[in-house]
mmCIF file of C-alpha atoms in Angstrom:
data_model
loop_
_atom_site.group_PDB
_atom_site.id
_atom_site.type_symbol
_atom_site.label_atom_id
_atom_site.label_comp_id
_atom_site.label_asym_id
_atom_site.label_seq_id
_atom_site.Cartn_x
_atom_site.Cartn_y
_atom_site.Cartn_z
ATOM 1 C CA UNK A 336 8.093 17.985 9.229
ATOM 2 C CA UNK A 337 6.478 17.721 5.798
ATOM 3 C CA UNK A 338 3.475 15.482 5.083
ATOM 4 C CA UNK A 339 2.729 14.073 1.635
ATOM 5 C CA UNK A 340 -0.585 12.502 0.624
ATOM 6 C CA UNK A 341 -0.568 9.774 -2.017
ATOM 7 C CA UNK A 342 -3.194 8.035 -4.130
ATOM 8 C CA UNK A 343 -2.344 4.507 -5.222
ATOM 9 C CA UNK A 344 -4.025 1.626 -7.046
ATOM 10 C CA UNK A 345 -4.499 -2.123 -6.628
ATOM 11 C CA UNK A 346 -4.854 -3.692 -10.073
ATOM 12 C CA UNK A 347 -4.931 -7.147 -11.609
ATOM 13 C CA UNK A 348 -3.912 -10.053 -9.407
ATOM 14 C CA UNK A 349 -2.621 -7.698 -6.735
ATOM 15 C CA UNK A 350 -6.230 -7.031 -5.704
ATOM 16 C CA UNK A 351 -5.895 -10.283 -3.749
ATOM 17 C CA UNK A 352 -3.113 -8.804 -1.591
ATOM 18 C CA UNK A 353 -4.194 -8.022 1.931
ATOM 19 C CA UNK A 354 -3.725 -4.577 3.435
ATOM 20 C CA UNK A 355 -0.849 -5.967 5.507
ATOM 21 C CA UNK A 356 0.804 -7.251 2.320
ATOM 22 C CA UNK A 357 0.617 -3.753 0.856
ATOM 23 C CA UNK A 358 2.061 -2.209 4.033
ATOM 24 C CA UNK A 359 5.118 -4.459 3.800
ATOM 25 C CA UNK A 360 5.577 -3.720 0.086
ATOM 26 C CA UNK A 361 5.212 0.018 0.646
ATOM 27 C CA UNK A 362 7.724 0.117 3.510
ATOM 28 C CA UNK A 363 10.224 -1.697 1.282
ATOM 29 C CA UNK A 364 9.564 0.871 -1.453
ATOM 30 C CA UNK A 365 10.222 3.711 0.989
ATOM 31 C CA UNK A 366 13.627 2.228 1.831
ATOM 32 C CA UNK A 367 14.451 1.497 -1.818
ATOM 33 C CA UNK A 368 13.578 5.048 -2.853
ATOM 34 C CA UNK A 369 15.586 6.458 0.107
ATOM 35 C CA UNK A 370 12.671 8.596 1.276
ATOM 36 C CA UNK A 371 13.665 10.666 4.376
ATOM 37 C CA UNK A 372 10.910 9.231 6.569
ATOM 38 C CA UNK A 373 9.999 10.410 10.052
ATOM 39 C CA UNK A 374 9.825 7.529 12.550
ATOM 40 C CA UNK A 375 7.776 6.925 15.657
ATOM 41 C CA UNK A 376 9.423 6.866 19.070
ATOM 42 C CA UNK A 377 9.745 3.835 21.349
ATOM 43 C CA UNK A 378 11.515 0.473 21.330
ATOM 44 C CA UNK A 379 10.319 -0.475 17.822
ATOM 45 C CA UNK A 380 10.288 2.688 15.691
ATOM 46 C CA UNK A 381 8.324 2.442 12.461
ATOM 47 C CA UNK A 382 7.866 4.908 9.597
ATOM 48 C CA UNK A 383 5.039 7.382 10.076
ATOM 49 C CA UNK A 384 2.500 6.236 7.492
ATOM 50 C CA UNK A 385 -1.241 6.786 7.920
ATOM 51 C CA UNK A 386 -3.554 4.611 5.813
ATOM 52 C CA UNK A 387 -7.120 5.711 5.104
ATOM 53 C CA UNK A 388 -10.065 3.371 4.483
ATOM 54 C CA UNK A 389 -8.330 0.541 2.638
ATOM 55 C CA UNK A 390 -10.393 -1.543 0.209
ATOM 56 C CA UNK A 391 -11.271 -5.130 1.234
ATOM 57 C CA UNK A 392 -8.988 -7.959 0.106
ATOM 58 C CA UNK A 393 -10.061 -9.281 -3.291
ATOM 59 C CA UNK A 394 -11.324 -5.959 -4.641
ATOM 60 C CA UNK A 395 -9.419 -3.851 -7.134
ATOM 61 C CA UNK A 396 -9.101 -0.115 -6.587
ATOM 62 C CA UNK A 397 -8.144 3.028 -8.445
ATOM 63 C CA UNK A 398 -8.420 5.233 -5.355
ATOM 64 C CA UNK A 399 -6.538 4.206 -2.207
ATOM 65 C CA UNK A 400 -5.016 6.925 -0.006
ATOM 66 C CA UNK A 401 -2.228 7.263 2.531
ATOM 67 C CA UNK A 402 -0.112 9.973 4.140
ATOM 68 C CA UNK A 403 3.600 9.913 4.958
ATOM 69 C CA UNK A 404 5.659 12.188 7.210
ATOM 70 C CA UNK A 405 9.120 13.329 6.076
ATOM 71 C CA UNK A 406 12.040 14.823 7.968
ATOM 72 C CA UNK A 407 13.140 16.758 4.857
ATOM 73 C CA UNK A 408 10.977 18.608 2.340
ATOM 74 C CA UNK A 409 10.505 16.917 -1.034
ATOM 75 C CA UNK A 410 8.716 17.874 -4.254
ATOM 76 C CA UNK A 411 5.616 15.601 -4.336
ATOM 77 C CA UNK A 412 5.779 14.653 -8.041
ATOM 78 C CA UNK A 413 9.400 13.361 -8.178
ATOM 79 C CA UNK A 414 8.752 11.543 -4.897
ATOM 80 C CA UNK A 415 5.644 9.926 -6.400
ATOM 81 C CA UNK A 416 7.621 8.755 -9.433
ATOM 82 C CA UNK A 417 10.360 7.227 -7.251
ATOM 83 C CA UNK A 418 7.856 5.326 -5.124
ATOM 84 C CA UNK A 419 5.953 4.143 -8.183
ATOM 85 C CA UNK A 420 9.165 2.733 -9.680
ATOM 86 C CA UNK A 421 9.917 0.963 -6.383
ATOM 87 C CA UNK A 422 6.569 -0.874 -6.177
ATOM 88 C CA UNK A 423 5.481 -3.902 -8.224
ATOM 89 C CA UNK A 424 3.274 -3.327 -11.269
ATOM 90 C CA UNK A 425 -0.334 -3.171 -10.150
ATOM 91 C CA UNK A 426 0.510 -1.237 -6.992
ATOM 92 C CA UNK A 427 0.877 2.118 -8.728
ATOM 93 C CA UNK A 428 1.307 5.518 -7.063
ATOM 94 C CA UNK A 429 -0.679 7.816 -9.349
ATOM 95 C CA UNK A 430 -0.998 11.116 -7.457
ATOM 96 C CA UNK A 431 0.822 13.072 -4.744
ATOM 97 C CA UNK A 432 0.240 16.396 -2.994
ATOM 98 C CA UNK A 433 1.660 18.133 0.025
ATOM 99 C CA UNK A 434 -0.754 17.932 2.968
ATOM 100 C CA UNK A 435 -1.872 21.517 3.531
ATOM 101 C CA UNK A 436 -5.475 21.210 4.752
ATOM 102 C CA UNK A 437 -6.283 18.894 7.696
ATOM 103 C CA UNK A 438 -8.909 16.172 7.669
ATOM 104 C CA UNK A 439 -8.162 13.797 4.774
ATOM 105 C CA UNK A 440 -9.933 10.888 6.482
ATOM 106 C CA UNK A 441 -13.019 13.036 7.030
ATOM 107 C CA UNK A 442 -13.138 13.838 3.304
ATOM 108 C CA UNK A 443 -13.411 10.146 2.406
ATOM 109 C CA UNK A 444 -17.172 10.182 2.884
ATOM 110 C CA UNK A 445 -18.201 7.815 0.068
ATOM 111 C CA UNK A 446 -16.873 5.428 -2.580
ATOM 112 C CA UNK A 447 -17.778 4.737 -6.195
ATOM 113 C CA UNK A 448 -17.681 1.036 -7.089
ATOM 114 C CA UNK A 449 -18.070 -0.935 -10.308
ATOM 115 C CA UNK A 450 -19.537 -4.433 -9.886
ATOM 116 C CA UNK A 451 -19.223 -6.792 -12.846
ATOM 117 C CA UNK A 452 -21.795 -9.596 -12.675
ATOM 118 C CA UNK A 453 -20.832 -12.223 -15.271
ATOM 119 C CA UNK A 454 -23.687 -14.534 -16.206
ATOM 120 C CA UNK A 455 -26.393 -12.025 -15.193
ATOM 121 C CA UNK A 456 -28.536 -10.576 -18.029
ATOM 122 C CA UNK A 457 -28.912 -6.791 -18.135
ATOM 123 C CA UNK A 458 -32.725 -6.969 -17.722
ATOM 124 C CA UNK A 459 -32.434 -9.244 -14.659
ATOM 125 C CA UNK A 460 -29.972 -6.856 -12.979
ATOM 126 C CA UNK A 461 -32.195 -3.877 -13.841
ATOM 127 C CA UNK A 462 -35.195 -5.518 -12.187
ATOM 128 C CA UNK A 463 -33.203 -6.449 -9.079
ATOM 129 C CA UNK A 464 -31.784 -2.937 -8.698
ATOM 130 C CA UNK A 465 -35.294 -1.487 -8.988
ATOM 131 C CA UNK A 466 -36.561 -3.757 -6.215
ATOM 132 C CA UNK A 467 -33.596 -2.876 -3.992
ATOM 133 C CA UNK A 468 -34.035 0.877 -4.442
ATOM 134 C CA UNK A 469 -37.787 0.655 -3.842
ATOM 135 C CA UNK A 470 -37.284 -0.936 -0.415
ATOM 136 C CA UNK A 471 -37.139 1.269 2.678
ATOM 137 C CA UNK A 472 -34.656 -1.074 4.369
ATOM 138 C CA UNK A 473 -32.648 -4.076 3.176
ATOM 139 C CA UNK A 474 -30.923 -5.839 6.058
ATOM 140 C CA UNK A 475 -28.173 -8.444 5.700
ATOM 141 C CA UNK A 476 -25.910 -10.231 8.159
ATOM 142 C CA UNK A 477 -22.135 -10.557 8.104
ATOM 143 C CA UNK A 478 -19.646 -12.131 10.487
ATOM 144 C CA UNK A 479 -17.263 -9.536 11.968
ATOM 145 C CA UNK A 480 -14.567 -9.538 14.639
ATOM 146 C CA UNK A 481 -17.306 -8.621 17.132
ATOM 147 C CA UNK A 482 -19.581 -11.454 16.019
ATOM 148 C CA UNK A 483 -22.528 -11.543 13.651
ATOM 149 C CA UNK A 484 -23.683 -8.039 12.708
ATOM 150 C CA UNK A 485 -26.795 -6.830 10.890
ATOM 151 C CA UNK A 486 -26.454 -4.045 8.294
ATOM 152 C CA UNK A 487 -29.068 -1.914 6.546
ATOM 153 C CA UNK A 488 -27.531 -1.871 3.087
ATOM 154 C CA UNK A 489 -30.250 0.308 1.571
ATOM 155 C CA UNK A 490 -29.546 3.226 3.928
ATOM 156 C CA UNK A 491 -25.874 3.351 2.913
ATOM 157 C CA UNK A 492 -26.481 3.384 -0.859
ATOM 158 C CA UNK A 493 -26.564 6.827 -2.479
ATOM 159 C CA UNK A 494 -26.587 5.594 -6.102
ATOM 160 C CA UNK A 495 -27.120 2.167 -7.655
ATOM 161 C CA UNK A 496 -27.740 1.706 -11.356
ATOM 162 C CA UNK A 497 -27.031 -0.675 -14.216
ATOM 163 C CA UNK A 498 -24.727 0.599 -16.939
ATOM 164 C CA UNK A 499 -26.052 0.281 -20.501
ATOM 165 C CA UNK A 500 -25.156 -2.689 -22.671
ATOM 166 C CA UNK A 501 -24.065 -0.341 -25.442
ATOM 167 C CA UNK A 502 -20.928 1.745 -24.952
ATOM 168 C CA UNK A 503 -20.943 5.533 -25.609
ATOM 169 C CA UNK A 504 -19.134 4.969 -28.930
ATOM 170 C CA UNK A 505 -21.911 2.645 -30.063
ATOM 171 C CA UNK A 506 -19.989 -0.616 -29.568
ATOM 172 C CA UNK A 507 -21.068 -3.584 -27.465
ATOM 173 C CA UNK A 508 -19.309 -4.560 -24.257
ATOM 174 C CA UNK A 509 -16.781 -7.352 -24.917
ATOM 175 C CA UNK A 510 -18.050 -10.514 -23.232
ATOM 176 C CA UNK A 511 -18.912 -14.023 -24.375
ATOM 177 C CA UNK A 512 -22.138 -14.299 -22.387
ATOM 178 C CA UNK A 513 -24.529 -12.136 -20.381
ATOM 179 C CA UNK A 514 -22.837 -9.600 -18.125
ATOM 180 C CA UNK A 515 -24.399 -6.806 -16.081
ATOM 181 C CA UNK A 516 -22.221 -3.977 -14.791
ATOM 182 C CA UNK A 517 -23.476 -2.021 -11.795
ATOM 183 C CA UNK A 518 -22.340 1.411 -10.635
ATOM 184 C CA UNK A 519 -22.593 1.806 -6.870
ATOM 185 C CA UNK A 520 -22.020 4.878 -4.699
ATOM 186 C CA UNK A 521 -22.004 3.912 -1.032
ATOM 187 C CA UNK A 522 -21.665 6.207 1.970
ATOM 188 C CA UNK A 523 -18.983 5.425 4.541
ATOM 189 C CA UNK A 524 -21.057 4.759 7.631
ATOM 190 C CA UNK A 525 -20.487 2.927 10.911
ATOM 191 C CA UNK A 526 -20.677 -0.029 10.705
ATOM 192 C CA UNK A 527 -19.229 0.068 7.180
ATOM 193 C CA UNK A 528 -21.338 -1.322 4.334
ATOM 194 C CA UNK A 529 -19.176 -3.036 1.700
ATOM 195 C CA UNK A 530 -19.962 -3.904 -1.929
ATOM 196 C CA UNK A 531 -20.449 -7.572 -1.001
ATOM 197 C CA UNK A 532 -23.058 -6.465 1.549
ATOM 198 C CA UNK A 533 -24.946 -4.676 -1.241
ATOM 199 C CA UNK A 534 -24.752 -7.828 -3.373
ATOM 200 C CA UNK A 535 -26.215 -9.740 -0.432
ATOM 201 C CA UNK A 536 -28.911 -7.059 -0.246
ATOM 202 C CA UNK A 537 -29.777 -7.650 -3.905
ATOM 203 C CA UNK A 538 -30.197 -11.318 -3.084
ATOM 204 C CA UNK A 539 -32.504 -10.444 -0.179
ATOM 205 C CA UNK A 540 -34.538 -7.858 -2.101
ATOM 206 C CA UNK A 541 -34.791 -9.601 -5.477
ATOM 207 C CA UNK A 542 -33.243 -13.081 -5.187
ATOM 208 C CA UNK A 543 -30.361 -12.014 -7.458
ATOM 209 C CA UNK A 544 -27.585 -14.614 -7.228
ATOM 210 C CA UNK A 545 -24.756 -14.273 -9.803
ATOM 211 C CA UNK A 546 -23.415 -17.700 -10.886
ATOM 212 C CA UNK A 547 -19.799 -16.565 -10.317
ATOM 213 C CA UNK A 548 -18.317 -14.105 -7.791
ATOM 214 C CA UNK A 549 -18.577 -10.461 -8.819
ATOM 215 C CA UNK A 550 -15.494 -8.579 -9.989
ATOM 216 C CA UNK A 551 -15.430 -5.434 -7.837
ATOM 217 C CA UNK A 552 -13.382 -2.274 -8.442
ATOM 218 C CA UNK A 553 -13.340 0.940 -6.447
ATOM 219 C CA UNK A 554 -13.203 3.787 -8.953
ATOM 220 C CA UNK A 555 -13.108 6.763 -6.566
ATOM 221 C CA UNK A 556 -13.586 7.845 -2.976
ATOM 222 C CA UNK A 557 -13.933 11.289 -1.463
ATOM 223 C CA UNK A 558 -16.524 13.934 -0.526
ATOM 224 C CA UNK A 559 -20.097 13.141 -1.605
ATOM 225 C CA UNK A 560 -22.351 15.661 -3.328
ATOM 226 C CA UNK A 561 -25.692 14.449 -1.964
ATOM 227 C CA UNK A 562 -27.740 16.160 -4.702
ATOM 228 C CA UNK A 563 -25.919 14.660 -7.690
ATOM 229 C CA UNK A 564 -24.432 11.503 -6.129
ATOM 230 C CA UNK A 565 -21.007 12.611 -7.371
ATOM 231 C CA UNK A 566 -17.843 11.749 -5.426
ATOM 232 C CA UNK A 567 -15.161 14.425 -5.782
ATOM 233 C CA UNK A 568 -11.359 14.467 -5.419
ATOM 234 C CA UNK A 569 -10.323 14.420 -1.731
ATOM 235 C CA UNK A 570 -6.909 15.906 -2.567
ATOM 236 C CA UNK A 571 -8.416 18.988 -4.243
ATOM 237 C CA UNK A 572 -8.343 21.176 -1.075
ATOM 238 C CA UNK A 573 -4.600 20.539 -0.662
ATOM 239 C CA UNK A 574 -3.969 21.273 -4.336
ATOM 240 C CA UNK A 575 -6.070 24.450 -4.232
ATOM 241 C CA UNK A 576 -4.277 25.724 -1.127
ATOM 242 C CA UNK A 577 -0.867 25.098 -2.724
ATOM 243 C CA UNK A 578 -1.939 26.905 -5.917
ATOM 244 C CA UNK A 579 -3.194 29.873 -3.888
ATOM 245 C CA UNK A 580 0.082 30.068 -1.974
ATOM 246 C CA UNK A 581 2.052 30.036 -5.247
ATOM 247 C CA UNK A 582 -0.153 32.769 -6.682
ATOM 248 C CA UNK A 583 0.351 34.965 -3.612
ATOM 249 C CA UNK A 584 4.095 34.407 -3.700
ATOM 250 C CA UNK A 585 4.187 35.431 -7.359
ATOM 251 C CA UNK A 586 2.195 38.625 -6.817
ATOM 252 C CA UNK A 587 4.478 41.689 -7.296
ATOM 253 C CA UNK A 588 4.986 43.697 -4.117
ATOM 254 C CA UNK A 589 4.363 47.446 -4.028
ATOM 255 C CA UNK A 590 7.407 49.536 -4.889
ATOM 256 C CA UNK A 591 7.244 51.493 -1.644
ATOM 257 C CA UNK A 592 7.899 49.593 1.511
ATOM 258 C CA UNK A 593 5.177 51.257 3.604
ATOM 259 C CA UNK A 594 1.584 51.697 2.391
ATOM 260 C CA UNK A 595 0.032 55.180 2.825
ATOM 261 C CA UNK A 596 -2.015 55.802 5.965
ATOM 262 C CA UNK A 597 -5.131 57.893 6.447
ATOM 263 C CA UNK A 598 -4.436 61.619 6.910
ATOM 264 C CA UNK A 599 -0.971 61.645 5.351
ATOM 265 C CA UNK A 600 -2.107 63.808 2.440
ATOM 266 C CA UNK A 601 -1.889 61.093 -0.226
ATOM 267 C CA UNK A 602 -4.728 60.020 -2.481
#
């Protein structure tokens, strides 16, 4: 059985699709692309698809991950292209590797988010972020399936900063009014702290209340470098292992079938 790991996106209006909506769309794409899926046993077999840490409904994402199990081996890149063609625009399959190193879910240790706060001046956001980061603890409450829960949002945040008003090429950001854009790196803890929890924390710490809901996009998720706050590619170990295997397979073998042994008079 071969396992393939995929990275996909949720863009535009499709960010409002629930995770269940995506599951249905993806299972239809698997059938349309005639992927040789492995199925679970029992009275209601279903394709073996493992989803990892899906983004909340209403948030866009450039870095969602899943794993599928196949009964026949397939080249990951052509399979990716077939699935991408079979999904609606906005649900785009952008990367695929063969699963070679266990523990994908464990590698998804943190996420990078972009939070667009329309109507919030840059200086106001900067002041609020400073107050948030200076606090030892910023607790907020959120209703969950298990009732009202309290979260320490400050403890989960590895990086929070305000992006400059001026772009690297010297141009201004295109917006009619004030707009602050935050970059957030949040650790995946239990209970999970979401971007909207951090926005609630900014309200608690600095009374920051954007006049319109924030536009939230997940830019990346994967292993966290604690020193730099950088989130790296979670599929890199699988890619590296595949490259190493190809390199070993391409290495020329010795002309003689049996290597010399000690004491045989060679060397």
